[in-house]
Amino acid sequence: MEEAFSDRERSFILLSQLENPADERYADSTYGGPNTADYVFLLSKAEVERYMPTDADRIARATDYANNNGLDVEVYNGVAGSDWFIRTPGSSQYISGAYTDRGYWTWYQAPTVHGIRPAMWIKVN
């Protein structure tokens, strides 16, 4: 936070109370984790589906910084996208939930060359 945002920018970022449930398909075998309070966080699967309702909405386009630091970028139907992690776990405690470069949900065992899409809630006057 100190490096990425100015004092003024940080004053707009809200502390968010986050629930961390397991994916409903794997709730019997995977624990999502305790609730947390964070300023910057990864979206859950439910949040992604709420705020990015279509596969096209979920395609992550890489920043120059990510491209220059090894992010895996794929081109499909003329659109460059990258896989990205979410905070909802995948099919086990050791598998991370993610969305693909084409915008659909999957899971990966880390480490990989996939990205993240940090999220935050801000105050708007």
GROMACS .gro file of N, CA, C and O in nm:
model
  500
    1MET      N    1   0.084  -0.120   0.000
    1MET     CA    2   0.000   0.000   0.000
    1MET      C    3   0.087   0.125   0.000
    1MET      O    4   0.054   0.220  -0.068
    2GLU      N    5   0.194   0.123   0.079
    2GLU     CA    6   0.281   0.241   0.089
    2GLU      C    7   0.349   0.271  -0.044
    2GLU      O    8   0.365   0.387  -0.080
    3GLU      N    9   0.389   0.168  -0.117
    3GLU     CA   10   0.459   0.189  -0.243
    3GLU      C   11   0.364   0.213  -0.360
    3GLU      O   12   0.397   0.289  -0.451
    4ALA      N   13   0.249   0.150  -0.359
    4ALA     CA   14   0.160   0.156  -0.475
    4ALA      C   15   0.069   0.278  -0.476
    4ALA      O   16   0.025   0.319  -0.583
    5PHE      N   17   0.040   0.335  -0.358
    5PHE     CA   18  -0.057   0.444  -0.350
    5PHE      C   19  -0.002   0.562  -0.271
    5PHE      O   20   0.070   0.544  -0.174
    6SER      N   21  -0.041   0.681  -0.311
    6SER     CA   22  -0.003   0.802  -0.237
    6SER      C   23  -0.085   0.809  -0.108
    6SER      O   24  -0.184   0.736  -0.093
    7ASP      N   25  -0.048   0.900  -0.018
    7ASP     CA   26  -0.127   0.919   0.104
    7ASP      C   27  -0.271   0.953   0.071
    7ASP      O   28  -0.364   0.900   0.131
    8ARG      N   29  -0.291   1.040  -0.026
    8ARG     CA   30  -0.427   1.080  -0.066
    8ARG      C   31  -0.504   0.960  -0.120
    8ARG      O   32  -0.620   0.939  -0.086
    9GLU      N   33  -0.442   0.882  -0.209
    9GLU     CA   34  -0.509   0.765  -0.264
    9GLU      C   35  -0.545   0.664  -0.155
    9GLU      O   36  -0.655   0.609  -0.154
   10ARG      N   37  -0.452   0.641  -0.063
   10ARG     CA   38  -0.480   0.547   0.047
   10ARG      C   39  -0.597   0.592   0.132
   10ARG      O   40  -0.670   0.511   0.186
   11SER      N   41  -0.619   0.724   0.142
   11SER     CA   42  -0.730   0.773   0.225
   11SER      C   43  -0.867   0.735   0.168
   11SER      O   44  -0.966   0.737   0.239
   12PHE      N   45  -0.873   0.698   0.041
   12PHE     CA   46  -0.999   0.657  -0.023
   12PHE      C   47  -1.025   0.507  -0.013
   12PHE      O   48  -1.137   0.462  -0.036
   13ILE      N   49  -0.923   0.428   0.016
   13ILE     CA   50  -0.937   0.282   0.017
   13ILE      C   51  -0.999   0.238   0.149
   13ILE      O   52  -0.948   0.269   0.256
   14LEU      N   53  -1.108   0.164   0.141
   14LEU     CA   54  -1.182   0.120   0.259
   14LEU      C   55  -1.135  -0.017   0.307
   14LEU      O   56  -1.100  -0.104   0.225
   15LEU      N   57  -1.138  -0.038   0.437
   15LEU     CA   58  -1.114  -0.169   0.493
   15LEU      C   59  -1.238  -0.253   0.466
   15LEU      O   60  -1.350  -0.214   0.501
   16SER      N   61  -1.221  -0.367   0.402
   16SER     CA   62  -1.333  -0.452   0.362
   16SER      C   63  -1.338  -0.579   0.446
   16SER      O   64  -1.236  -0.643   0.468
   17GLN      N   65  -1.458  -0.612   0.492
   17GLN     CA   66  -1.481  -0.737   0.565
   17GLN      C   67  -1.513  -0.844   0.460
   17GLN      O   68  -1.611  -0.832   0.387
   18LEU      N   69  -1.431  -0.949   0.453
   18LEU     CA   70  -1.443  -1.047   0.346
   18LEU      C   71  -1.477  -1.186   0.401
   18LEU      O   72  -1.412  -1.233   0.493
   19GLU      N   73  -1.575  -1.248   0.340
   19GLU     CA   74  -1.605  -1.388   0.368
   19GLU      C   75  -1.523  -1.473   0.272
   19GLU      O   76  -1.501  -1.433   0.157
   20ASN      N   77  -1.480  -1.589   0.317
   20ASN     CA   78  -1.392  -1.674   0.238
   20ASN      C   79  -1.443  -1.817   0.231
   20ASN      O   80  -1.376  -1.910   0.276
   21PRO      N   81  -1.562  -1.836   0.175
   21PRO     CA   82  -1.616  -1.972   0.168
   21PRO      C   83  -1.547  -2.057   0.063
   21PRO      O   84  -1.483  -2.004  -0.029
   22ALA      N   85  -1.561  -2.188   0.076
   22ALA     CA   86  -1.515  -2.280  -0.028
   22ALA      C   87  -1.611  -2.272  -0.146
   22ALA      O   88  -1.724  -2.224  -0.133
   23ASP      N   89  -1.567  -2.317  -0.261
   23ASP     CA   90  -1.657  -2.330  -0.375
   23ASP      C   91  -1.763  -2.434  -0.340
   23ASP      O   92  -1.732  -2.537  -0.280
   24GLU      N   93  -1.888  -2.406  -0.375
   24GLU     CA   94  -1.998  -2.494  -0.334
   24GLU      C   95  -1.981  -2.637  -0.383
   24GLU      O   96  -2.024  -2.731  -0.316
   25ARG      N   97  -1.914  -2.658  -0.495
   25ARG     CA   98  -1.895  -2.794  -0.546
   25ARG      C   99  -1.796  -2.875  -0.462
   25ARG      O  100  -1.799  -2.996  -0.465
   26TYR      N  101  -1.709  -2.806  -0.391
   26TYR     CA  102  -1.605  -2.875  -0.316
   26TYR      C  103  -1.611  -2.846  -0.166
   26TYR      O  104  -1.515  -2.867  -0.093
   27ALA      N  105  -1.724  -2.797  -0.119
   27ALA     CA  106  -1.737  -2.758   0.022
   27ALA      C  107  -1.713  -2.875   0.118
   27ALA      O  108  -1.670  -2.853   0.231
   28ASP      N  109  -1.738  -2.997   0.075
   28ASP     CA  110  -1.715  -3.113   0.162
   28ASP      C  111  -1.567  -3.145   0.179
   28ASP      O  112  -1.528  -3.206   0.277
   29SER      N  113  -1.484  -3.101   0.084
   29SER     CA  114  -1.342  -3.137   0.090
   29SER      C  115  -1.248  -3.019   0.101
   29SER      O  116  -1.128  -3.037   0.118
   30THR      N  117  -1.300  -2.898   0.090
   30THR     CA  118  -1.214  -2.779   0.088
   30THR      C  119  -1.268  -2.672   0.182
   30THR      O  120  -1.386  -2.642   0.181
   31TYR      N  121  -1.179  -2.616   0.261
   31TYR     CA  122  -1.214  -2.508   0.353
   31TYR      C  123  -1.169  -2.377   0.291
   31TYR      O  124  -1.054  -2.362   0.250
   32GLY      N  125  -1.259  -2.280   0.281
   32GLY     CA  126  -1.225  -2.152   0.221
   32GLY      C  127  -1.136  -2.065   0.306
   32GLY      O  128  -1.061  -1.983   0.256
   33GLY      N  129  -1.145  -2.080   0.437
   33GLY     CA  130  -1.062  -2.001   0.526
   33GLY      C  131  -1.145  -1.909   0.612
   33GLY      O  132  -1.263  -1.886   0.585
   34PRO      N  133  -1.083  -1.854   0.716
   34PRO     CA  134  -1.157  -1.763   0.804
   34PRO      C  135  -1.187  -1.632   0.732
   34PRO      O  136  -1.121  -1.596   0.635
   35ASN      N  137  -1.287  -1.562   0.781
   35ASN     CA  138  -1.316  -1.428   0.729
   35ASN      C  139  -1.198  -1.338   0.758
   35ASN      O  140  -1.126  -1.357   0.856
   36THR      N  141  -1.177  -1.239   0.672
   36THR     CA  142  -1.063  -1.149   0.687
   36THR      C  143  -1.108  -1.005   0.669
   36THR      O  144  -1.217  -0.978   0.619
   37ALA      N  145  -1.023  -0.913   0.707
   37ALA     CA  146  -1.043  -0.770   0.683
   37ALA      C  147  -0.919  -0.721   0.607
   37ALA      O  148  -0.807  -0.733   0.657
   38ASP      N  149  -0.940  -0.671   0.487
   38ASP     CA  150  -0.829  -0.631   0.402
   38ASP      C  151  -0.863  -0.504   0.326
   38ASP      O  152  -0.979  -0.478   0.295
   39TYR      N  153  -0.759  -0.428   0.293
   39TYR     CA  154  -0.776  -0.310   0.210
   39TYR      C  155  -0.771  -0.346   0.061
   39TYR      O  156  -0.845  -0.292  -0.019
   40VAL      N  157  -0.681  -0.434   0.025
   40VAL     CA  158  -0.667  -0.481  -0.112
   40VAL      C  159  -0.677  -0.633  -0.106
   40VAL      O  160  -0.617  -0.696  -0.019
   41PHE      N  161  -0.753  -0.692  -0.198
   41PHE     CA  162  -0.783  -0.835  -0.189
   41PHE      C  163  -0.808  -0.892  -0.327
   41PHE      O  164  -0.821  -0.819  -0.426
   42LEU      N  165  -0.816  -1.024  -0.334
   42LEU     CA  166  -0.860  -1.092  -0.455
   42LEU      C  167  -1.010  -1.114  -0.444
   42LEU      O  168  -1.062  -1.137  -0.335
   43LEU      N  169  -1.078  -1.110  -0.556
   43LEU     CA  170  -1.221  -1.137  -0.556
   43LEU      C  171  -1.248  -1.286  -0.530
   43LEU      O  172  -1.166  -1.371  -0.565
   44SER      N  173  -1.363  -1.315  -0.473
   44SER     CA  174  -1.408  -1.453  -0.459
   44SER      C  175  -1.478  -1.494  -0.589
   44SER      O  176  -1.511  -1.409  -0.673
   45LYS      N  177  -1.505  -1.622  -0.605
   45LYS     CA  178  -1.578  -1.668  -0.723
   45LYS      C  179  -1.715  -1.601  -0.731
   45LYS      O  180  -1.756  -1.556  -0.838
   46ALA      N  181  -1.785  -1.592  -0.618
   46ALA     CA  182  -1.918  -1.529  -0.618
   46ALA      C  183  -1.910  -1.382  -0.659
   46ALA      O  184  -1.996  -1.332  -0.732
   47GLU      N  185  -1.808  -1.310  -0.613
   47GLU     CA  186  -1.792  -1.169  -0.649
   47GLU      C  187  -1.761  -1.154  -0.798
   47GLU      O  188  -1.813  -1.065  -0.864
   48VAL      N  189  -1.674  -1.241  -0.850
   48VAL     CA  190  -1.644  -1.236  -0.994
   48VAL      C  191  -1.772  -1.253  -1.073
   48VAL      O  192  -1.800  -1.177  -1.166
   49GLU      N  193  -1.852  -1.353  -1.037
   49GLU     CA  194  -1.975  -1.379  -1.112
   49GLU      C  195  -2.076  -1.265  -1.097
   49GLU      O  196  -2.153  -1.238  -1.189
   50ARG      N  197  -2.073  -1.197  -0.984
   50ARG     CA  198  -2.165  -1.084  -0.963
   50ARG      C  199  -2.122  -0.960  -1.043
   50ARG      O  200  -2.203  -0.894  -1.108
   51TYR      N  201  -1.994  -0.925  -1.034
   51TYR     CA  202  -1.946  -0.800  -1.094
   51TYR      C  203  -1.895  -0.816  -1.238
   51TYR      O  204  -1.878  -0.716  -1.308
   52MET      N  205  -1.870  -0.939  -1.279
   52MET     CA  206  -1.825  -0.968  -1.416
   52MET      C  207  -1.911  -1.082  -1.469
   52MET      O  208  -1.869  -1.197  -1.473
   53PRO      N  209  -2.035  -1.054  -1.507
   53PRO     CA  210  -2.131  -1.161  -1.534
   53PRO      C  211  -2.106  -1.247  -1.658
   53PRO      O  212  -2.159  -1.357  -1.667
   54THR      N  213  -2.025  -1.202  -1.753
   54THR     CA  214  -2.003  -1.283  -1.873
   54THR      C  215  -1.856  -1.326  -1.882
   54THR      O  216  -1.767  -1.263  -1.822
   55ASP      N  217  -1.832  -1.431  -1.960
   55ASP     CA  218  -1.694  -1.475  -1.982
   55ASP      C  219  -1.610  -1.362  -2.039
   55ASP      O  220  -1.495  -1.343  -2.000
   56ALA      N  221  -1.667  -1.284  -2.131
   56ALA     CA  222  -1.594  -1.173  -2.192
   56ALA      C  223  -1.553  -1.069  -2.087
   56ALA      O  224  -1.443  -1.013  -2.095
   57ASP      N  225  -1.639  -1.046  -1.988
   57ASP     CA  226  -1.605  -0.952  -1.880
   57ASP      C  227  -1.486  -1.000  -1.798
   57ASP      O  228  -1.415  -0.921  -1.737
   58ARG      N  229  -1.466  -1.131  -1.792
   58ARG     CA  230  -1.365  -1.192  -1.705
   58ARG      C  231  -1.229  -1.208  -1.771
   58ARG      O  232  -1.135  -1.255  -1.709
   59ILE      N  233  -1.217  -1.169  -1.897
   59ILE     CA  234  -1.088  -1.181  -1.964
   59ILE      C  235  -0.996  -1.071  -1.912
   59ILE      O  236  -1.028  -0.952  -1.921
   60ALA      N  237  -0.884  -1.112  -1.856
   60ALA     CA  238  -0.788  -1.016  -1.798
   60ALA      C  239  -0.686  -0.977  -1.904
   60ALA      O  240  -0.619  -1.063  -1.961
   61ARG      N  241  -0.675  -0.848  -1.926
   61ARG     CA  242  -0.574  -0.797  -2.017
   61ARG      C  243  -0.455  -0.751  -1.935
   61ARG      O  244  -0.470  -0.676  -1.840
   62ALA      N  245  -0.339  -0.797  -1.973
   62ALA     CA  246  -0.218  -0.774  -1.894
   62ALA      C  247  -0.170  -0.630  -1.902
   62ALA      O  248  -0.180  -0.566  -2.006
   63THR      N  249  -0.117  -0.583  -1.790
   63THR     CA  250  -0.050  -0.453  -1.789
   63THR      C  251   0.091  -0.469  -1.847
   63THR      O  252   0.143  -0.580  -1.857
   64ASP      N  253   0.153  -0.359  -1.884
   64ASP     CA  254   0.291  -0.364  -1.931
   64ASP      C  255   0.382  -0.424  -1.824
   64ASP      O  256   0.472  -0.501  -1.854
   65TYR      N  257   0.358  -0.387  -1.698
   65TYR     CA  258   0.439  -0.439  -1.588
   65TYR      C  259   0.431  -0.591  -1.584
   65TYR      O  260   0.533  -0.660  -1.574
   66ALA      N  261   0.310  -0.646  -1.592
   66ALA     CA  262   0.292  -0.792  -1.588
   66ALA      C  263   0.356  -0.858  -1.710
   66ALA      O  264   0.424  -0.961  -1.698
   67ASN      N  265   0.336  -0.798  -1.827
   67ASN     CA  266   0.397  -0.853  -1.949
   67ASN      C  267   0.549  -0.858  -1.938
   67ASN      O  268   0.612  -0.953  -1.981
   68ASN      N  269   0.607  -0.754  -1.882
   68ASN     CA  270   0.753  -0.745  -1.870
   68ASN      C  271   0.810  -0.831  -1.759
   68ASN      O  272   0.931  -0.843  -1.748
   69ASN      N  273   0.723  -0.891  -1.677
   69ASN     CA  274   0.771  -0.971  -1.564
   69ASN      C  275   0.724  -1.117  -1.572
   69ASN      O  276   0.712  -1.184  -1.470
   70GLY      N  277   0.697  -1.165  -1.693
   70GLY     CA  278   0.677  -1.307  -1.713
   70GLY      C  279   0.535  -1.360  -1.713
   70GLY      O  280   0.515  -1.481  -1.715
   71LEU      N  281   0.435  -1.274  -1.711
   71LEU     CA  282   0.297  -1.322  -1.715
   71LEU      C  283   0.272  -1.395  -1.846
   71LEU      O  284   0.310  -1.349  -1.953
   72ASP      N  285   0.207  -1.510  -1.839
   72ASP     CA  286   0.171  -1.587  -1.957
   72ASP      C  287   0.048  -1.525  -2.021
   72ASP      O  288  -0.057  -1.515  -1.959
   73VAL      N  289   0.061  -1.480  -2.146
   73VAL     CA  290  -0.049  -1.417  -2.219
   73VAL      C  291  -0.080  -1.503  -2.342
   73VAL      O  292   0.009  -1.541  -2.416
   74GLU      N  293  -0.208  -1.532  -2.362
   74GLU     CA  294  -0.255  -1.610  -2.477
   74GLU      C  295  -0.349  -1.524  -2.560
   74GLU      O  296  -0.421  -1.440  -2.507
   75VAL      N  297  -0.348  -1.545  -2.691
   75VAL     CA  298  -0.438  -1.474  -2.781
   75VAL      C  299  -0.540  -1.574  -2.833
   75VAL      O  300  -0.505  -1.679  -2.887
   76TYR      N  301  -0.669  -1.542  -2.814
   76TYR     CA  302  -0.779  -1.626  -2.860
   76TYR      C  303  -0.881  -1.537  -2.928
   76TYR      O  304  -0.926  -1.439  -2.868
   77ASN      N  305  -0.914  -1.568  -3.051
   77ASN     CA  306  -1.008  -1.486  -3.131
   77ASN      C  307  -0.968  -1.339  -3.131
   77ASN      O  308  -1.052  -1.250  -3.119
   78GLY      N  309  -0.839  -1.314  -3.140
   78GLY     CA  310  -0.789  -1.178  -3.150
   78GLY      C  311  -0.781  -1.102  -3.019
   78GLY      O  312  -0.744  -0.985  -3.018
   79VAL      N  313  -0.815  -1.168  -2.906
   79VAL     CA  314  -0.811  -1.101  -2.775
   79VAL      C  315  -0.700  -1.163  -2.691
   79VAL      O  316  -0.696  -1.284  -2.670
   80ALA      N  317  -0.608  -1.079  -2.644
   80ALA     CA  318  -0.500  -1.125  -2.557
   80ALA      C  319  -0.548  -1.126  -2.413
   80ALA      O  320  -0.598  -1.024  -2.363
   81GLY      N  321  -0.537  -1.239  -2.347
   81GLY     CA  322  -0.581  -1.250  -2.208
   81GLY      C  323  -0.486  -1.337  -2.127
   81GLY      O  324  -0.402  -1.408  -2.182
   82SER      N  325  -0.502  -1.331  -1.997
   82SER     CA  326  -0.419  -1.408  -1.905
   82SER      C  327  -0.506  -1.477  -1.801
   82SER      O  328  -0.610  -1.424  -1.762
   83ASP      N  329  -0.461  -1.593  -1.757
   83ASP     CA  330  -0.527  -1.660  -1.646
   83ASP      C  331  -0.499  -1.580  -1.519
   83ASP      O  332  -0.392  -1.519  -1.506
   84TRP      N  333  -0.595  -1.580  -1.425
   84TRP     CA  334  -0.577  -1.502  -1.302
   84TRP      C  335  -0.644  -1.571  -1.184
   84TRP      O  336  -0.745  -1.635  -1.196
   85PHE      N  337  -0.579  -1.558  -1.070
   85PHE     CA  338  -0.623  -1.624  -0.947
   85PHE      C  339  -0.731  -1.545  -0.874
   85PHE      O  340  -0.737  -1.423  -0.883
   86ILE      N  341  -0.814  -1.618  -0.800
   86ILE     CA  342  -0.915  -1.559  -0.711
   86ILE      C  343  -0.890  -1.613  -0.570
   86ILE      O  344  -0.804  -1.698  -0.551
   87ARG      N  345  -0.964  -1.564  -0.471
   87ARG     CA  346  -0.940  -1.611  -0.335
   87ARG      C  347  -1.017  -1.737  -0.300
   87ARG      O  348  -0.986  -1.803  -0.201
   88THR      N  349  -1.118  -1.775  -0.378
   88THR     CA  350  -1.191  -1.899  -0.354
   88THR      C  351  -1.101  -2.016  -0.395
   88THR      O  352  -1.048  -2.016  -0.506
   89PRO      N  353  -1.084  -2.115  -0.308
   89PRO     CA  354  -0.998  -2.228  -0.345
   89PRO      C  355  -1.063  -2.313  -0.452
   89PRO      O  356  -1.183  -2.306  -0.478
   90GLY      N  357  -0.980  -2.398  -0.514
   90GLY     CA  358  -1.029  -2.490  -0.615
   90GLY      C  359  -1.078  -2.619  -0.553
   90GLY      O  360  -1.145  -2.619  -0.450
   91SER      N  361  -1.040  -2.731  -0.611
   91SER     CA  362  -1.094  -2.860  -0.573
   91SER      C  363  -1.031  -2.921  -0.448
   91SER      O  364  -1.077  -3.023  -0.400
   92SER      N  365  -0.926  -2.858  -0.393
   92SER     CA  366  -0.866  -2.904  -0.267
   92SER      C  367  -0.796  -2.786  -0.201
   92SER      O  368  -0.784  -2.678  -0.260
   93GLN      N  369  -0.747  -2.807  -0.080
   93GLN     CA  370  -0.678  -2.701  -0.007
   93GLN      C  371  -0.552  -2.655  -0.078
   93GLN      O  372  -0.501  -2.547  -0.051
   94TYR      N  373  -0.498  -2.736  -0.168
   94TYR     CA  374  -0.371  -2.705  -0.232
   94TYR      C  375  -0.387  -2.658  -0.376
   94TYR      O  376  -0.291  -2.646  -0.449
   95ILE      N  377  -0.511  -2.631  -0.414
   95ILE     CA  378  -0.541  -2.589  -0.551
   95ILE      C  379  -0.608  -2.452  -0.545
   95ILE      O  380  -0.704  -2.431  -0.471
   96SER      N  381  -0.560  -2.358  -0.624
   96SER     CA  382  -0.613  -2.222  -0.626
   96SER      C  383  -0.721  -2.208  -0.732
   96SER      O  384  -0.704  -2.252  -0.846
   97GLY      N  385  -0.832  -2.145  -0.695
   97GLY     CA  386  -0.935  -2.110  -0.793
   97GLY      C  387  -0.883  -2.002  -0.885
   97GLY      O  388  -0.800  -1.919  -0.845
   98ALA      N  389  -0.929  -2.002  -1.010
   98ALA     CA  390  -0.879  -1.906  -1.108
   98ALA      C  391  -0.980  -1.890  -1.221
   98ALA      O  392  -1.076  -1.967  -1.231
   99TYR      N  393  -0.955  -1.792  -1.305
   99TYR     CA  394  -1.027  -1.776  -1.431
   99TYR      C  395  -0.926  -1.782  -1.543
   99TYR      O  396  -0.812  -1.737  -1.528
  100THR      N  397  -0.968  -1.840  -1.656
  100THR     CA  398  -0.876  -1.860  -1.767
  100THR      C  399  -0.867  -1.735  -1.855
  100THR      O  400  -0.945  -1.641  -1.840
  101ASP      N  401  -0.774  -1.741  -1.949
  101ASP     CA  402  -0.757  -1.631  -2.045
  101ASP      C  403  -0.880  -1.615  -2.134
  101ASP      O  404  -0.893  -1.515  -2.203
  102ARG      N  405  -0.973  -1.710  -2.130
  102ARG     CA  406  -1.098  -1.701  -2.207
  102ARG      C  407  -1.217  -1.666  -2.118
  102ARG      O  408  -1.330  -1.661  -2.163
  103GLY      N  409  -1.192  -1.647  -1.988
  103GLY     CA  410  -1.295  -1.597  -1.897
  103GLY      C  411  -1.377  -1.700  -1.824
  103GLY      O  412  -1.477  -1.665  -1.763
  104TYR      N  413  -1.337  -1.828  -1.824
  104TYR     CA  414  -1.415  -1.925  -1.749
  104TYR      C  415  -1.338  -1.979  -1.630
  104TYR      O  416  -1.216  -1.981  -1.627
  105TRP      N  417  -1.414  -2.024  -1.530
  105TRP     CA  418  -1.359  -2.067  -1.402
  105TRP      C  419  -1.285  -2.199  -1.416
  105TRP      O  420  -1.326  -2.289  -1.488
  106THR      N  421  -1.175  -2.211  -1.341
  106THR     CA  422  -1.095  -2.333  -1.336
  106THR      C  423  -1.015  -2.332  -1.207
  106THR      O  424  -1.044  -2.255  -1.116
  107TRP      N  425  -0.915  -2.413  -1.195
  107TRP     CA  426  -0.826  -2.411  -1.079
  107TRP      C  427  -0.687  -2.455  -1.123
  107TRP      O  428  -0.670  -2.523  -1.222
  108TYR      N  429  -0.586  -2.412  -1.046
  108TYR     CA  430  -0.447  -2.444  -1.074
  108TYR      C  431  -0.374  -2.472  -0.944
  108TYR      O  432  -0.408  -2.415  -0.841
  109GLN      N  433  -0.272  -2.553  -0.955
  109GLN     CA  434  -0.183  -2.571  -0.842
  109GLN      C  435  -0.067  -2.475  -0.862
  109GLN      O  436  -0.001  -2.477  -0.964
  110ALA      N  437  -0.049  -2.384  -0.767
  110ALA     CA  438   0.055  -2.282  -0.777
  110ALA      C  439   0.191  -2.346  -0.750
  110ALA      O  440   0.197  -2.450  -0.688
  111PRO      N  441   0.302  -2.294  -0.789
  111PRO     CA  442   0.317  -2.166  -0.857
  111PRO      C  443   0.299  -2.178  -1.009
  111PRO      O  444   0.324  -2.283  -1.065
  112THR      N  445   0.259  -2.070  -1.068
  112THR     CA  446   0.241  -2.064  -1.213
  112THR      C  447   0.281  -1.926  -1.260
  112THR      O  448   0.327  -1.843  -1.183
  113VAL      N  449   0.257  -1.903  -1.387
  113VAL     CA  450   0.287  -1.771  -1.444
  113VAL      C  451   0.156  -1.697  -1.471
  113VAL      O  452   0.146  -1.619  -1.564
  114HIS      N  453   0.057  -1.722  -1.388
  114HIS     CA  454  -0.072  -1.655  -1.402
  114HIS      C  455  -0.073  -1.529  -1.318
  114HIS      O  456   0.008  -1.511  -1.228
  115GLY      N  457  -0.170  -1.444  -1.346
  115GLY     CA  458  -0.175  -1.314  -1.281
  115GLY      C  459  -0.276  -1.307  -1.168
  115GLY      O  460  -0.338  -1.406  -1.128
  116ILE      N  461  -0.288  -1.187  -1.115
  116ILE     CA  462  -0.391  -1.154  -1.017
  116ILE      C  463  -0.457  -1.025  -1.062
  116ILE      O  464  -0.400  -0.949  -1.139
  117ARG      N  465  -0.578  -1.002  -1.011
  117ARG     CA  466  -0.649  -0.878  -1.038
  117ARG      C  467  -0.687  -0.821  -0.902
  117ARG      O  468  -0.794  -0.849  -0.851
  118PRO      N  469  -0.600  -0.743  -0.841
  118PRO     CA  470  -0.631  -0.688  -0.709
  118PRO      C  471  -0.759  -0.607  -0.712
  118PRO      O  472  -0.790  -0.539  -0.810
  119ALA      N  473  -0.834  -0.615  -0.605
  119ALA     CA  474  -0.961  -0.542  -0.593
  119ALA      C  475  -0.959  -0.462  -0.464
  119ALA      O  476  -0.886  -0.493  -0.370
  120MET      N  477  -1.043  -0.360  -0.460
  120MET     CA  478  -1.058  -0.279  -0.339
  120MET      C  479  -1.189  -0.203  -0.349
  120MET      O  480  -1.241  -0.181  -0.459
  121TRP      N  481  -1.242  -0.165  -0.235
  121TRP     CA  482  -1.356  -0.075  -0.230
  121TRP      C  483  -1.303   0.063  -0.193
  121TRP      O  484  -1.214   0.074  -0.108
  122ILE      N  485  -1.354   0.166  -0.260
  122ILE     CA  486  -1.309   0.302  -0.232
  122ILE      C  487  -1.426   0.392  -0.197
  122ILE      O  488  -1.540   0.367  -0.236
  123LYS      N  489  -1.394   0.500  -0.124
  123LYS     CA  490  -1.492   0.605  -0.094
  123LYS      C  491  -1.504   0.695  -0.216
  123LYS      O  492  -1.404   0.733  -0.275
  124VAL      N  493  -1.627   0.730  -0.250
  124VAL     CA  494  -1.652   0.825  -0.359
  124VAL      C  495  -1.735   0.938  -0.301
  124VAL      O  496  -1.841   0.915  -0.243
  125ASN      N  497  -1.685   1.059  -0.315
  125ASN     CA  498  -1.758   1.175  -0.261
  125ASN      C  499  -1.858   1.228  -0.359
  125ASN      O  500  -1.848   1.227  -0.473
   0.00000   0.00000   0.00000
